[in-house]
Coordinates of C-alpha atoms in Angstrom, one line a residue:
M1 CA 111.3 115.1 109.1
F2 CA 113.0 112.0 109.8
L3 CA 116.5 111.7 108.2
P4 CA 118.1 108.2 108.4
T5 CA 121.3 108.0 110.2
F6 CA 121.6 104.2 110.5
H7 CA 122.9 102.2 107.6
G8 CA 122.9 98.5 106.9
E9 CA 126.8 98.7 107.0
Q10 CA 126.5 99.7 110.6
M11 CA 124.3 96.4 111.3
L12 CA 127.1 94.4 109.5
S13 CA 129.8 96.1 111.5
Y14 CA 128.3 95.6 114.8
L15 CA 127.4 92.0 114.0
S16 CA 130.9 91.4 113.0
N17 CA 132.3 92.8 116.1
T18 CA 130.1 90.6 118.2
L19 CA 131.2 87.6 116.2
N20 CA 134.8 88.4 117.0
L21 CA 134.0 88.5 120.7
H22 CA 132.5 85.2 120.5
G23 CA 135.0 83.8 118.0
Q24 CA 135.4 80.4 119.7
A25 CA 131.8 79.6 118.9
F26 CA 132.2 79.8 115.1
T27 CA 134.5 78.4 112.4
Q28 CA 136.3 80.7 110.1
T29 CA 134.3 79.5 107.2
Q30 CA 131.0 80.3 109.0
R31 CA 132.1 83.7 109.6
E32 CA 133.2 84.4 106.2
E33 CA 130.2 82.6 104.6
L34 CA 127.8 84.9 107.0
Q35 CA 129.7 88.2 106.2
A36 CA 129.5 87.5 102.4
R37 CA 125.7 86.8 102.6
I38 CA 125.1 89.8 104.7
E39 CA 127.0 92.1 102.3
E40 CA 124.7 90.7 99.4
L41 CA 121.5 91.6 101.6
V42 CA 122.9 95.0 102.6
N43 CA 123.7 95.9 98.9
Y44 CA 120.9 94.2 97.2
Q45 CA 119.9 95.8 93.9
A46 CA 116.0 95.9 93.7
V47 CA 114.7 96.2 90.1
V48 CA 111.6 98.5 89.8
G49 CA 109.4 98.6 86.7
I50 CA 107.5 101.9 86.1
M51 CA 104.8 101.1 83.6
G52 CA 101.5 102.6 82.2
K53 CA 100.1 104.8 79.6
T54 CA 102.3 107.3 77.6
G55 CA 102.1 110.9 79.1
G56 CA 101.2 109.5 82.5
G57 CA 104.3 111.0 84.3
K58 CA 106.3 107.9 84.5
S59 CA 109.6 109.7 83.9
S60 CA 108.7 112.6 86.2
L61 CA 108.0 110.1 89.0
C62 CA 111.3 108.4 88.5
N63 CA 113.2 111.9 88.7
A64 CA 111.1 113.0 91.7
L65 CA 111.5 109.9 93.8
F66 CA 115.4 109.4 93.5
S67 CA 116.3 112.9 93.5
Q68 CA 118.2 113.0 90.0
E69 CA 117.3 113.9 86.4
I70 CA 117.5 110.5 85.3
A71 CA 114.7 110.3 82.9
E72 CA 113.9 112.5 79.7
V73 CA 110.5 114.5 80.0
D74 CA 108.7 116.0 77.0
D75 CA 105.4 117.8 77.1
I76 CA 104.4 116.5 73.6
A77 CA 106.4 113.7 72.3
A78 CA 106.8 110.2 74.0
C79 CA 110.4 110.3 75.1
T80 CA 110.7 106.7 76.4
R81 CA 110.7 104.3 73.3
Y82 CA 112.9 101.6 74.8
P83 CA 113.2 100.5 78.3
Q84 CA 115.6 102.8 80.0
E85 CA 117.5 101.4 83.0
Y86 CA 119.0 103.6 85.6
T87 CA 121.2 102.2 88.2
L88 CA 121.0 104.4 91.4
A89 CA 124.1 103.4 93.4
Y90 CA 124.5 104.2 97.3
K91 CA 128.2 104.4 98.0
N92 CA 129.7 101.1 97.0
G93 CA 126.4 99.2 96.6
K94 CA 124.5 98.1 93.8
G95 CA 121.8 100.5 94.2
I96 CA 118.4 100.1 92.5
A97 CA 117.8 99.2 88.7
L98 CA 115.0 101.5 87.9
I99 CA 113.4 100.5 84.4
D100 CA 111.2 103.3 83.0
V101 CA 109.2 101.2 80.5
P102 CA 107.6 102.8 77.3
G103 CA 104.3 103.8 77.7
V104 CA 101.2 102.1 75.9
G105 CA 98.7 104.0 73.9
E106 CA 101.0 105.8 71.7
S107 CA 99.9 103.9 68.5
I108 CA 98.6 100.5 67.6
G109 CA 101.9 99.4 66.2
R110 CA 103.9 100.5 69.1
D111 CA 101.4 99.0 71.5
Q112 CA 101.9 95.6 70.1
E113 CA 105.7 96.0 70.4
Y114 CA 105.6 97.4 73.9
T115 CA 103.3 94.6 75.3
E116 CA 105.8 92.0 74.0
L117 CA 108.4 94.2 75.8
Y118 CA 106.6 94.0 79.0
Q119 CA 106.3 90.2 78.8
R120 CA 110.0 90.0 78.5
L121 CA 110.9 92.4 81.3
L122 CA 108.4 91.0 84.0
P123 CA 110.6 88.2 85.2
E124 CA 113.3 90.7 86.1
L125 CA 111.1 92.9 88.4
D126 CA 110.9 92.9 92.1
L127 CA 108.2 95.7 92.1
I128 CA 105.7 97.2 89.5
L129 CA 104.6 100.9 89.6
W130 CA 101.6 101.4 87.3
V131 CA 101.1 105.0 86.7
V132 CA 97.7 106.7 85.8
K133 CA 97.4 110.3 85.2
A134 CA 94.7 111.9 87.6
D135 CA 92.6 113.6 85.0
D136 CA 92.8 110.7 82.7
R137 CA 89.3 109.1 82.1
A138 CA 90.4 106.7 79.3
L139 CA 91.5 103.7 81.0
A140 CA 90.6 100.9 78.3
I141 CA 94.1 100.7 77.1
D142 CA 95.6 100.5 80.6
Q143 CA 93.0 97.9 81.5
Q144 CA 93.6 95.8 78.4
V145 CA 97.3 95.7 78.9
F146 CA 97.2 95.1 82.7
N147 CA 94.6 92.3 82.6
N148 CA 96.1 90.5 79.4
I149 CA 99.8 91.0 80.3
I150 CA 100.4 91.7 83.8
R151 CA 97.7 90.0 85.8
P152 CA 98.2 86.5 84.0
Y153 CA 101.9 86.6 85.0
L154 CA 101.1 87.8 88.6
A155 CA 98.6 84.8 89.0
N156 CA 101.6 82.4 89.8
R157 CA 104.2 85.0 91.1
D158 CA 104.4 87.1 94.1
I159 CA 105.4 90.6 92.7
P160 CA 104.0 93.5 94.5
V161 CA 101.9 96.0 92.4
L162 CA 101.2 99.6 93.2
F163 CA 98.9 102.0 91.1
V164 CA 100.0 105.6 91.2
I165 CA 97.7 108.2 90.4
S166 CA 100.1 110.9 89.1
Q167 CA 99.8 114.7 88.5
V168 CA 97.1 115.1 91.0
D169 CA 97.6 118.8 91.1
K170 CA 95.9 118.8 87.8
V171 CA 92.7 117.3 88.8
A172 CA 89.6 119.4 88.7
P173 CA 89.0 122.0 89.8
T174 CA 92.8 122.9 89.4
S175 CA 92.1 126.4 91.0
E176 CA 91.8 124.8 94.2
W177 CA 95.3 123.5 94.6
D178 CA 97.3 125.1 97.5
H179 CA 100.6 125.8 96.0
E180 CA 101.9 127.1 99.1
R181 CA 101.4 124.1 101.2
H182 CA 101.3 121.7 98.2
L183 CA 98.0 120.1 99.0
P184 CA 94.6 119.6 97.1
G185 CA 91.5 121.4 97.9
S186 CA 88.6 119.8 99.3
T187 CA 86.8 119.2 95.9
Q188 CA 89.9 118.0 94.4
Q189 CA 90.4 115.5 97.4
N190 CA 86.9 114.2 96.8
N191 CA 87.7 113.7 93.1
L192 CA 90.8 112.0 94.0
S193 CA 89.0 109.7 96.4
R194 CA 86.6 108.8 93.6
K195 CA 89.5 108.2 91.2
Q196 CA 90.9 105.8 93.7
I197 CA 87.6 103.7 93.9
Q198 CA 87.3 103.9 90.2
L199 CA 90.7 102.3 89.7
S200 CA 90.0 99.8 92.5
Q201 CA 87.0 98.7 90.8
T202 CA 88.3 98.6 87.2
F203 CA 91.5 97.0 87.9
D204 CA 90.2 94.8 90.8
I205 CA 92.9 96.0 93.3
A206 CA 92.8 97.0 96.9
L207 CA 92.5 100.7 97.8
D208 CA 95.5 100.5 99.8
H209 CA 97.5 99.5 96.7
I210 CA 96.7 102.9 95.1
C211 CA 98.8 106.1 96.0
V212 CA 98.1 109.6 94.9
T213 CA 101.1 111.6 93.8
S214 CA 102.4 114.9 92.3
A215 CA 106.1 114.7 91.3
E216 CA 106.1 118.4 90.6
E217 CA 104.5 119.5 94.0
G218 CA 106.2 116.8 95.9
Y219 CA 102.9 115.7 97.1
G220 CA 102.2 111.9 98.3
L221 CA 105.8 110.6 97.7
T222 CA 106.4 110.0 101.1
S223 CA 103.3 107.7 101.3
L224 CA 104.5 106.0 98.2
V225 CA 107.8 105.2 99.4
E226 CA 106.1 103.8 102.7
Q227 CA 103.8 101.7 100.7
I228 CA 106.6 100.4 98.5
V229 CA 108.6 99.3 101.5
T230 CA 105.6 97.7 103.0
L231 CA 104.8 95.6 100.2
L232 CA 108.3 94.4 99.2
P233 CA 109.6 91.2 100.8
N234 CA 112.0 91.7 103.7
Q235 CA 115.2 91.1 101.7
K236 CA 114.3 93.7 99.3
K237 CA 112.9 96.7 101.5
W238 CA 116.3 98.2 102.5
A239 CA 117.3 98.9 98.7
I240 CA 114.5 101.3 98.3
A241 CA 114.9 103.2 101.9
R242 CA 118.5 103.4 101.1
E243 CA 118.0 105.0 97.7
A244 CA 115.1 107.1 97.8
K245 CA 115.2 110.8 98.1
P246 CA 115.8 111.3 102.2
E247 CA 113.0 113.7 102.6
Y248 CA 110.6 111.0 101.3
V249 CA 111.7 108.4 103.5
S250 CA 109.7 108.6 106.6
G251 CA 110.5 107.3 110.0
K252 CA 108.0 104.5 109.3
A253 CA 109.4 103.5 106.1
Y254 CA 113.0 103.6 107.4
Q255 CA 112.3 101.5 110.6
T256 CA 110.1 99.0 108.3
A257 CA 113.0 98.6 106.0
S258 CA 115.7 98.1 108.7
K259 CA 113.5 95.7 110.5
G260 CA 113.0 93.7 107.3
L261 CA 116.8 93.8 106.8
W262 CA 117.4 92.4 110.2
E263 CA 114.7 89.7 109.9
T264 CA 116.6 88.5 106.7
I265 CA 119.9 88.7 108.4
K266 CA 118.6 86.6 111.4
E267 CA 117.2 83.9 109.1
T268 CA 120.5 83.7 107.2
A269 CA 122.7 83.7 110.3
S270 CA 120.7 80.9 112.1
T271 CA 121.1 78.9 109.1
I272 CA 124.9 79.4 108.5
L273 CA 125.8 79.5 112.4
R274 CA 123.2 77.1 113.5
E275 CA 123.3 76.6 117.3
G276 CA 126.1 79.2 117.7
W277 CA 123.7 82.0 116.6
S278 CA 122.0 81.8 120.0
V279 CA 125.3 83.0 121.6
I280 CA 125.0 86.6 119.9
S281 CA 121.5 87.0 118.5
S282 CA 120.3 88.5 121.9
K283 CA 123.0 90.8 121.9
V284 CA 122.6 92.3 118.6
E285 CA 118.7 92.1 119.0
S286 CA 119.3 94.3 122.2
W287 CA 121.4 96.7 120.4
L288 CA 118.8 97.2 117.5
D289 CA 116.1 97.7 120.1
R290 CA 118.0 100.6 121.7
L291 CA 118.4 102.1 118.4
F292 CA 115.1 101.7 116.9
N293 CA 112.8 101.2 119.9
W294 CA 111.3 98.2 118.3

């Protein structure tokens, strides 16, 4: 299992040291502006909205992904009646703002209330995770809210959306689930593939935007983090890799996030330092190449 040993602060430190070695090429104002901007990028707070029908496993997914019992879970009652925001902070950074949104489908009255809530929250989000329970065949409410509220908003805004099939260990036949290896049996796997195709057709989304997970079994969470990091814009990737439970951050996800951070820093540095950036960019790039084998 890949465990991250590199942090954005190291990138900032190395870049700062390189700037010091070539101080004559830059003004103090340039250096201070660049350092402030990079610190913002390294400590960016991504805002993730977790949506879907009540009882779909949204709160359990929150808890599993970020290794904290941050969201209340109940087997019978709907626990999340108001948007619950959890700030997961890494060291002195701002962390992630994780918004666990009330699930639709509890009652007609609450659905109207919740759809209005969704509309108010959408402009704040960097990423939407729409959670669907694996053995749930009733998708009409999900489809109605997604098509009437989410899709029109996304038409003019580039916010990544991932559908997450949750609780896949409960898909039939449940007796096939391998609890020792935490894997589905062959018939379960076939049914999950059919479920992905169904969601793709019902919601008109690409198959590679549908992840299958089990929070309880720890299944599919690594792939989910990889997909989240892949879909987010470069300047927002690092926050997810930084905050997710380390065992679910693969080498691929970590490298993608680090590279996204570096691409954003390069763009920022070239704007602030202008022609002076060429003096140090190759040195920093060479260091990162050795570190990550880019």
